Amino acid sequence: MRISRSGSISGRGSAVGDVADDLAHEILTALTPGASLPSEAELASRYAVSRLTIREAVKLLAGRGLLDIARGRKAVVRVPDGTAFSDFLTSLLHNDSKSLFDLIEVRLSLEVQSATLAAKRANRAGIAAIESALRGMQDNADAAIKGDPAADRRFHDFDVGFHEAIALASGNRILGYLFEAMSTQLRHGIQISRRGHANRGHTLYDTIAWHERILEAIRAGNARAAGEAMRQHLKDTENDIRNALSNVADQAT
Amino acid sequence: MRISRSGSISGRGSAVGDVADDLAHEILTALTPGASLPSEAELASRYAVSRLTIREAVKLLAGRGLLDIARGRKAVVRVPDGTAFSDFLTSLLHNDSKSLFDLIEVRLSLEVQSATLAAKRANRAGIAAIESALRGMQDNADAAIKGDPAADRRFHDFDVGFHEAIALASGNRILGYLFEAMSTQLRHGIQISRRGHANRGHTLYDTIAWHERILEAIRAGNARAAGEAMRQHLKDTENDIRNALSNVADQAT
DNA sequence: ACTCCCAAACATATCAGATAACTTTGAACA
DNA sequence: TGTTCAAAGTTATCTGATATGTTTGGGAGT
């Protein structure tokens, strides 16, 4: 079986491919996320193929991220998210550290654009979401610095949430999905970066200060300033990650 | 079955998931693209499961774009490309025209970065590839303008090839994959854009002129100028697409 | 009436064995 | 040497059966 350029599963003479194509089309056009597919038995009789063929087609679509499968339950149409892209990245990155920095480069570009667009387009709700994430960081900073691991994790989650809120406020759905996928992949890198923070004497308050600056620019509708602040913030983060990685390398030798 | 955050297929209690995870790991670490997987029968005995279980796991990985399957042949490890991401985009875009412009926005950001990085990093071979694509456009422009459809298609292909060569010359593999995936999705939009060209009195030579400017900046190692030229070129393209779409809408009414 | 629990119905997960159809390979033949 | 073709290898699909998880509706107990 071949996956064709159009994204369809070439099913010339392949029952599984035909069924998968048809199901994919139906999922994308007629079904809403959260809806259930008919049972395997019903699909089998509808397409006049065996249950096995249906199962393989459904597996194929699950692999593409269109369906969630669980034992005892019908297959459920998946809410679109960045997972498929994240899987794609996983297939490319493996353990390559160059790929990590490639990814950071791409993220920088996309987040700068997110901030720029957010400054132009964010509505009240979008700005409120960004503010709320920032407040979460502020509320947990003290405890995190004192060594409370739960607060530390909350701080980190709000940090990611801040960036995600900006991606969403950009009004560009694709940016949102890409952010989600990349942030999954970067989670490891970010943890390294926070160790880097400690090494460089950064404090969580520095991070907060950067975020405040970004938020302020977005609130003021200053697209250029928002993008530039984001760029500098991420450049900082990138440097931290580089330092942390070289420290790890040093300790290894 | 669930797809977990790490991109692995959660196989808690699921034979298919376990096998798929293990195979995926082996594919990514031990096998090179083009290599064949063992036969289903051999895998079945290796994992001590039935052939069916192997088949479903393989289907899952094929859906994720890791394997190519064909009847009568062993499954082949796929050369990484943008297809998985392209499929992902397909599941998001369907027929939404807003999504098309979302995509154009993202592409602009990524291609500007590609041009910027290419100016910094492109080696002789990379620049030669860009030049070669540009030459292809120049060689086909006259015939294309005179109405030769084959030359017109070649011109278009070289146009895409020019942008792809820049993405590759950026030295960032992820940018290359993303470009490939997005260009598949944008093919339709680009065709509309070329109709827009005609409407706005643009000529293919204008396109060539833009490309020459971009190439010159890359050759000179002027990152800022390369990025800016690319940005303006794509802004132009975006406007053409907008005009073409509104023309289509006008004709429809 | 209301709540809790459990068994039956439903649905997926996996196995086993068999046939069909396609690809590759190597030996026989011209 | 080159071509043909049959056999072996491999995937594609079907049928039918068992195991295991989920949902649901009715009955027991309060």
XYZ file of C-alpha atoms (C1' of nucleotides) in Angstrom:
566
model
C 0.000 0.000 0.000
C 1.199 3.453 -0.766
C 0.418 6.773 0.783
C -0.218 9.101 -2.091
C 0.658 12.744 -2.396
C -2.879 13.834 -1.647
C -2.667 12.215 1.743
C -5.053 9.489 0.789
C -4.095 5.883 1.202
C -3.762 4.485 -2.233
C -6.122 1.599 -2.367
C -5.983 0.521 -5.956
C -7.117 -3.024 -5.508
C -6.767 -2.795 -1.747
C -9.877 -3.247 0.305
C -8.247 -1.789 3.401
C -7.127 1.265 1.461
C -10.560 1.826 -0.026
C -12.270 1.550 3.313
C -9.682 3.784 4.987
C -10.074 6.452 2.313
C -13.822 6.388 2.564
C -13.836 6.452 6.338
C -11.299 9.283 6.387
C -13.463 11.292 4.054
C -16.530 10.653 6.143
C -14.702 11.539 9.341
C -13.459 14.823 7.928
C -16.717 15.879 6.348
C -19.624 14.357 8.210
C -18.450 13.569 11.723
C -17.562 15.947 14.520
C -14.792 15.270 17.018
C -16.055 13.107 19.819
C -18.571 11.274 17.655
C -18.387 7.505 17.503
C -17.875 5.377 14.448
C -20.310 2.513 13.935
C -19.161 -0.791 15.372
C -16.742 -2.934 13.424
C -19.477 -5.435 12.676
C -21.749 -2.778 11.216
C -18.970 -1.256 9.121
C -18.060 -4.724 7.908
C -21.545 -5.316 6.616
C -21.811 -1.794 5.203
C -18.655 -2.172 3.124
C -19.245 -5.866 2.511
C -15.824 -6.845 3.816
C -14.707 -8.848 6.808
C -14.286 -7.369 10.237
C -10.551 -7.861 9.853
C -10.406 -5.462 6.929
C -12.318 -2.864 8.916
C -9.977 -3.318 11.844
C -6.894 -2.717 9.720
C -8.413 0.344 8.099
C -9.319 1.746 11.498
C -5.788 1.042 12.742
C -4.404 2.922 9.776
C -6.530 5.956 10.562
C -5.633 5.718 14.238
C -1.992 5.824 13.188
C -2.745 8.981 11.266
C -4.261 10.481 14.379
C -7.836 10.630 13.137
C -9.313 8.126 15.565
C -8.997 7.059 19.164
C -9.431 3.349 19.778
C -10.126 1.669 23.083
C -11.068 -1.860 23.954
C -14.758 -2.408 24.439
C -15.674 1.013 23.044
C -16.420 2.170 19.556
C -13.748 4.135 17.757
C -14.078 7.847 18.481
C -13.279 10.704 16.134
C -10.356 12.482 17.601
C -10.288 16.141 18.508
C -7.682 17.668 16.175
C -4.474 18.479 17.959
C -0.778 18.560 17.308
C -0.225 14.890 18.044
C 0.064 13.729 14.450
C 2.653 16.380 13.811
C 4.351 15.522 17.049
C 4.551 11.880 15.987
C 5.986 13.065 12.724
C 8.658 15.015 14.545
C 9.421 12.018 16.714
C 10.109 9.998 13.595
C 12.601 12.590 12.466
C 14.368 13.605 15.619
C 15.292 10.400 17.401
C 18.307 11.252 19.502
C 19.932 13.751 17.239
C 20.970 16.867 19.135
C 21.295 18.862 15.930
C 17.622 18.131 15.314
C 16.814 19.608 18.712
C 18.389 22.898 17.722
C 16.745 22.729 14.318
C 13.480 22.480 16.178
C 14.336 25.370 18.453
C 15.105 27.472 15.406
C 11.768 26.698 13.845
C 9.957 27.330 17.082
C 11.613 30.688 17.451
C 10.341 31.725 14.061
C 6.809 30.529 14.741
C 6.551 32.020 18.204
C 7.840 35.363 17.059
C 5.138 35.339 14.447
C 2.568 34.275 17.026
C 3.481 37.202 19.229
C 3.397 39.578 16.284
C -0.016 38.391 15.180
C -1.335 38.290 18.730
C -0.443 41.954 19.114
C -2.454 42.714 16.002
C -5.451 40.486 16.595
C -5.817 39.364 20.198
C -9.253 40.062 21.636
C -10.074 40.629 25.266
C -10.454 36.917 26.031
C -7.150 36.076 24.392
C -5.301 38.725 26.373
C -7.026 37.585 29.535
C -5.758 34.056 28.965
C -2.198 35.304 28.548
C -2.513 37.440 31.688
C -3.902 34.528 33.620
C -0.931 32.331 32.717
C 1.474 35.068 33.717
C -0.324 35.512 37.025
C 0.038 31.786 37.600
C 3.782 32.109 37.153
C 3.954 35.050 39.541
C 1.915 33.229 42.167
C 4.218 30.223 42.156
C 7.594 31.878 41.743
C 8.419 32.392 45.425
C 7.541 28.876 46.477
C 9.356 27.453 43.475
C 12.512 29.360 44.306
C 12.335 28.100 47.884
C 12.455 24.587 46.496
C 8.826 23.488 46.502
C 8.772 20.967 43.646
C 5.003 21.180 43.157
C 5.183 24.961 42.802
C 8.113 24.552 40.501
C 6.115 22.311 38.227
C 3.149 24.661 38.310
C 5.450 27.536 37.385
C 6.732 25.558 34.447
C 3.219 24.605 33.338
C 2.094 28.221 33.459
C 5.207 29.139 31.491
C 4.232 26.754 28.707
C 0.650 27.931 29.031
C 1.733 31.543 28.522
C 3.362 30.692 25.224
C 0.435 28.542 24.210
C -2.022 31.321 24.993
C -0.088 33.612 22.683
C -0.131 31.018 19.923
C -3.890 30.737 20.324
C -4.344 34.496 20.498
C -2.639 34.782 17.123
C -5.925 33.703 15.619
C -4.036 31.257 13.411
C -5.163 27.752 14.238
C -2.216 26.116 12.539
C 0.175 28.043 14.744
C -1.738 26.704 17.719
C -1.449 23.108 16.599
C 2.197 23.473 15.691
C 2.940 25.027 19.041
C 1.318 22.138 20.837
C 3.261 19.569 18.843
C 6.574 21.333 19.205
C 6.137 22.006 22.878
C 5.702 18.281 23.434
C 8.962 17.658 21.675
C 10.724 20.501 23.437
C 9.620 19.590 26.923
C 12.848 17.755 27.501
C 14.894 20.630 26.141
C 13.045 23.072 28.341
C 13.803 21.072 31.445
C 17.458 21.180 30.524
C 17.115 24.895 30.004
C 15.832 25.409 33.517
C 18.880 23.683 34.872
C 20.799 26.076 32.657
C 18.979 28.935 34.345
C 20.378 27.938 37.674
C 23.841 27.655 36.234
C 23.731 31.103 34.742
C 22.299 32.671 37.826
C 19.040 33.483 36.145
C 16.037 33.572 38.363
C 12.452 32.817 37.644
C 11.867 36.530 38.021
C 13.928 37.174 34.918
C 11.640 34.857 33.026
C 8.638 36.664 34.420
C 10.125 40.009 33.433
C 10.492 38.861 29.846
C 6.947 37.594 29.817
C 5.676 40.867 31.224
C 7.426 42.727 28.464
C 5.880 40.505 25.805
C 2.436 40.797 27.319
C 2.723 44.557 27.546
C 3.564 44.835 23.854
C 0.658 42.599 22.902
C -1.708 44.555 25.099
C -0.512 47.781 23.472
C -1.040 46.284 20.030
C 2.615 46.898 19.220
C 3.302 44.033 16.844
C 6.937 44.824 16.197
C 7.780 45.137 19.886
C 5.916 41.954 20.742
C 7.789 39.986 18.111
C 11.122 41.451 19.127
C 10.576 40.765 22.813
C 9.615 37.198 22.041
C 12.652 36.783 19.843
C 15.007 37.946 22.558
C 13.305 35.847 25.192
C 13.637 32.713 23.079
C 17.225 33.532 22.141
C 17.914 33.638 25.852
C 16.253 30.293 26.325
C 18.219 28.837 23.435
C 21.475 29.992 24.973
C 20.492 28.430 28.269
C 19.835 25.142 26.561
C 23.157 25.299 24.753
C 24.981 25.979 27.990
C 23.149 23.246 29.811
C 23.943 20.762 27.076
C 27.622 21.635 27.078
C 27.664 21.362 30.875
C 26.182 17.915 30.592
C 28.839 17.086 28.045
C 31.524 18.412 30.367
C 30.326 16.332 33.257
C 30.266 13.296 31.025
C 33.967 13.649 30.172
C -5.796 2.299 22.097
C -4.441 5.713 22.905
C -1.708 7.744 21.377
C 0.324 9.023 24.266
C 2.013 12.357 24.644
C 5.395 10.902 23.855
C 4.215 9.914 20.434
C 4.251 6.275 21.292
C 1.205 4.170 20.854
C 0.046 3.328 24.303
C 0.011 -0.396 24.520
C -0.836 -1.026 28.128
C -2.279 -4.473 27.726
C -2.381 -4.124 23.978
C -0.313 -6.529 21.961
C -0.631 -4.416 18.829
C 0.516 -1.318 20.690
C 3.490 -3.095 22.207
C 4.593 -4.487 18.883
C 4.067 -1.147 17.156
C 6.118 0.669 19.784
C 8.917 -1.828 19.549
C 8.934 -1.851 15.773
C 8.866 1.942 15.658
C 11.839 2.068 17.959
C 13.731 -0.447 15.886
C 12.899 1.386 12.664
C 14.106 4.685 14.040
C 17.283 3.391 15.587
C 18.479 0.314 13.752
C 17.030 0.464 10.252
C 17.874 2.832 7.441
C 15.302 4.092 4.950
C 14.828 1.598 2.167
C 15.575 -1.400 4.365
C 12.997 -4.145 4.592
C 11.247 -5.392 7.677
C 11.252 -9.154 8.270
C 8.232 -10.973 6.912
C 5.007 -10.982 8.891
C 5.473 -14.647 9.706
C 8.927 -14.079 11.110
C 7.818 -11.082 13.173
C 4.880 -13.085 14.443
C 7.147 -15.800 15.757
C 9.652 -13.277 17.095
C 7.020 -11.470 19.165
C 5.062 -14.667 19.839
C 1.822 -13.183 18.550
C -0.373 -14.021 15.614
C 0.231 -12.670 12.147
C -2.888 -10.557 12.525
C -1.382 -8.642 15.411
C 1.737 -7.956 13.373
C -0.362 -6.827 10.441
C -2.286 -4.333 12.539
C 0.858 -2.954 14.112
C 2.417 -2.540 10.695
C -0.719 -0.811 9.445
C -0.545 1.566 12.377
C 3.034 2.483 11.538
C 2.172 2.821 7.860
C -0.541 5.285 8.887
C 2.117 7.229 10.748
C 4.210 7.339 7.622
C 7.038 5.140 8.865
C 6.511 2.252 6.474
C 5.549 1.594 2.894
C 3.481 -1.530 2.343
C 2.871 -3.328 -0.920
C 1.290 -6.638 -1.680
C 3.745 -9.462 -2.138
C 6.665 -7.435 -0.836
C 8.025 -6.961 2.630
C 7.292 -3.690 4.366
C 9.924 -1.096 3.578
C 11.188 1.635 5.893
C 10.126 4.877 4.399
C 12.444 7.731 3.518
C 11.431 10.535 5.887
C 9.517 13.277 4.154
C 6.783 15.760 4.877
C 3.937 13.373 4.107
C 2.933 12.668 7.681
C 2.772 16.360 8.378
C 0.948 16.893 5.128
C -1.631 14.312 6.139
C -1.932 16.103 9.425
C -2.615 19.366 7.648
C -5.165 17.671 5.438
C -7.107 16.579 8.489
C -7.187 20.158 9.688
C -7.816 22.146 6.565
C -10.577 20.382 4.665
C -12.301 23.084 2.690
C -11.833 25.991 5.002
C -10.524 29.038 3.157
C -9.448 30.690 6.387
C -7.189 27.704 6.954
C -5.595 28.335 3.576
C -4.575 31.816 4.647
C -3.485 30.539 8.036
C -1.212 28.201 6.152
C 0.096 30.977 3.940
C 0.891 33.000 7.039
C 2.853 30.165 8.557
C 4.642 29.474 5.328
C 5.677 33.096 5.039
C 7.270 32.950 8.431
C 9.106 29.717 7.712
C 10.322 30.704 4.275
C 11.588 34.059 5.500
C 13.559 32.168 8.084
C 14.786 29.712 5.461
C 16.078 32.552 3.324
C 17.701 34.204 6.319
C 19.455 31.019 7.365
C 20.396 30.133 3.811
C 22.179 33.466 3.499
C 24.154 32.623 6.611
C 24.908 28.994 5.946
C 24.468 27.972 2.322
C 27.493 26.220 0.886
C 28.498 26.156 -2.767
C 26.327 23.160 -3.589
C 23.286 24.716 -1.955
C 23.681 27.952 -3.858
C 24.245 26.017 -7.068
C 20.930 24.225 -6.547
C 19.124 27.521 -6.081
C 20.792 28.963 -9.164
C 19.904 25.906 -11.168
C 16.228 26.249 -10.293
C 16.279 29.909 -11.212
C 17.929 29.105 -14.531
C 15.189 26.583 -15.186
C 12.606 29.317 -14.689
C 14.470 31.667 -17.014
C 14.785 29.001 -19.700
C 11.069 28.314 -19.714
C 9.670 31.801 -19.247
C 9.443 32.809 -22.919
C 7.733 29.638 -24.046
C 5.413 29.740 -21.056
C 4.357 33.290 -21.841
C 3.671 32.287 -25.431
C 1.225 29.745 -24.119
C 3.168 26.504 -24.156
C 1.488 24.543 -21.332
C 4.425 22.160 -20.862
C 6.824 25.065 -20.453
C 4.346 26.690 -18.121
C 4.313 23.635 -15.920
C 8.077 23.400 -15.975
C 8.305 27.040 -14.980
C 6.009 26.375 -12.080
C 7.961 23.297 -11.010
C 11.221 25.226 -11.073
C 9.517 27.956 -9.065
C 8.622 25.476 -6.338
C 12.086 23.956 -6.685
C 13.673 27.357 -6.078
C 11.868 27.745 -2.784
C 12.612 24.163 -1.837
C 16.304 24.611 -2.596
C 16.374 27.568 -0.223
C 14.654 25.557 2.482
C 17.275 22.834 2.051
C 20.120 25.337 1.941
C 19.009 26.630 5.331
C 20.712 23.582 6.789
C 17.663 22.990 8.962
C 16.159 19.649 8.049
C 12.867 20.372 9.747
C 12.391 23.444 7.601
C 12.945 21.234 4.573
C 10.314 18.709 5.647
C 7.845 21.405 6.586
C 8.338 23.123 3.274
C 7.634 19.920 1.402
C 4.468 19.251 3.359
C 3.164 22.782 3.060
C 3.966 23.051 -0.604
C 1.819 19.987 -1.236
C -1.038 21.665 0.543
C -0.454 25.002 -1.141
C -0.222 23.651 -4.669
C -3.849 24.446 -5.232
C -3.471 27.910 -3.811
C -0.446 28.579 -5.964
C -2.299 27.649 -9.112
C -4.947 30.165 -8.182
C -2.219 32.679 -7.576
C -0.877 32.275 -11.096
C -4.287 33.076 -12.469
C -4.122 36.101 -10.196
C -0.860 37.044 -11.836
C -2.519 37.304 -15.191
C -5.300 39.373 -13.745
C -2.949 41.842 -12.161
C -0.785 42.126 -15.226
C 2.153 40.512 -13.521
C 4.480 38.637 -15.771
C 6.638 35.657 -15.102
C 9.564 38.029 -15.396
C 8.416 39.835 -12.277
C 8.562 36.544 -10.464
C 12.014 35.906 -11.840
C 13.135 39.348 -10.767
C 12.062 38.676 -7.200
C 13.851 35.377 -7.218
C 17.008 36.974 -8.558
C 16.917 39.474 -5.756
C 16.553 36.743 -3.161
C 19.338 34.682 -4.688
C 21.643 37.684 -4.843
C 21.152 38.381 -1.155
C 21.825 34.745 -0.265
C 24.909 34.671 -2.433
C 26.149 37.832 -0.741
C 25.517 36.304 2.661
C 23.213 39.190 3.523
C 20.761 37.479 5.846
C 18.594 40.477 6.527
C 18.180 41.363 2.854
C 17.454 37.753 1.920
C 14.733 37.485 4.526
C 13.240 40.816 3.573
C 13.211 40.015 -0.144
C 11.548 36.698 0.568
C 8.989 38.391 2.769
C 8.033 40.879 0.095
C 7.906 38.222 -2.577
C 5.557 36.083 -0.538
C 3.436 39.062 0.436
C 3.009 39.684 -3.268
C 2.030 36.065 -3.814
C -0.418 36.253 -0.962
C -2.059 39.324 -2.443
C -2.363 37.575 -5.776
C -4.073 34.643 -4.128
C -6.457 36.958 -2.311
C -7.327 38.754 -5.512
C -7.772 35.526 -7.409
C -10.052 34.153 -4.712
C -12.211 37.258 -4.692
C -12.374 37.153 -8.493
C -13.573 33.590 -8.312
C -16.143 34.690 -5.770
C -17.206 37.557 -8.066
C -17.651 35.262 -11.016
C -19.697 32.942 -8.906
C -22.220 35.661 -8.101
C -38.997 6.065 45.313
C -33.964 5.866 45.298
C -29.393 3.820 45.249
C -26.204 0.205 44.485
C -24.671 -3.901 42.309
C -24.326 -7.328 38.958
C -25.333 -10.036 34.975
C -26.393 -9.825 30.116
C -25.563 -7.505 25.874
C -22.314 -5.274 23.253
C -17.780 -4.193 21.455
C -13.071 -4.728 20.696
C -8.588 -7.816 20.976
C -6.458 -11.655 19.531
C -5.801 -16.287 17.931
C -5.871 -20.154 14.308
C -6.186 -21.928 9.815
C -7.193 -21.447 4.939
C -7.367 -19.451 0.214
C -6.266 -15.877 -3.216
C -3.209 -12.846 -5.522
C 1.102 -10.673 -6.322
C 6.553 -10.558 -6.544
C 10.765 -12.499 -6.831
C 13.865 -15.966 -8.158
C 16.111 -19.442 -10.375
C 16.173 -23.178 -13.458
C 14.890 -24.998 -17.867
C 14.803 -24.050 -22.545
C 15.504 -21.950 -27.079
C 23.044 -15.385 -23.938
C 18.502 -14.245 -23.270
C 13.645 -15.469 -22.439
C 10.018 -17.911 -20.291
C 7.668 -19.812 -16.690
C 6.813 -22.465 -12.666
C 7.790 -22.682 -7.792
C 8.625 -20.400 -3.527
C 7.935 -16.497 -0.697
C 4.928 -12.856 0.882
C 1.081 -10.088 1.611
C -4.326 -9.609 1.402
C -8.407 -11.189 2.933
C -11.950 -14.391 4.671
C -14.256 -17.352 8.249
C -15.118 -18.628 12.780
C -13.997 -18.904 17.565
C -12.439 -17.374 22.294
C -11.016 -13.796 25.612
C -11.657 -9.477 27.771
C -13.170 -4.947 28.485
C -17.429 -1.466 28.633
C -22.129 -0.178 28.890
C -26.681 -0.764 30.426
C -30.893 -2.118 32.451
C -33.188 -4.613 35.931
C -33.547 -6.331 40.515
C -32.332 -6.393 45.473
C -32.023 -3.759 49.367
C -32.950 0.387 51.829
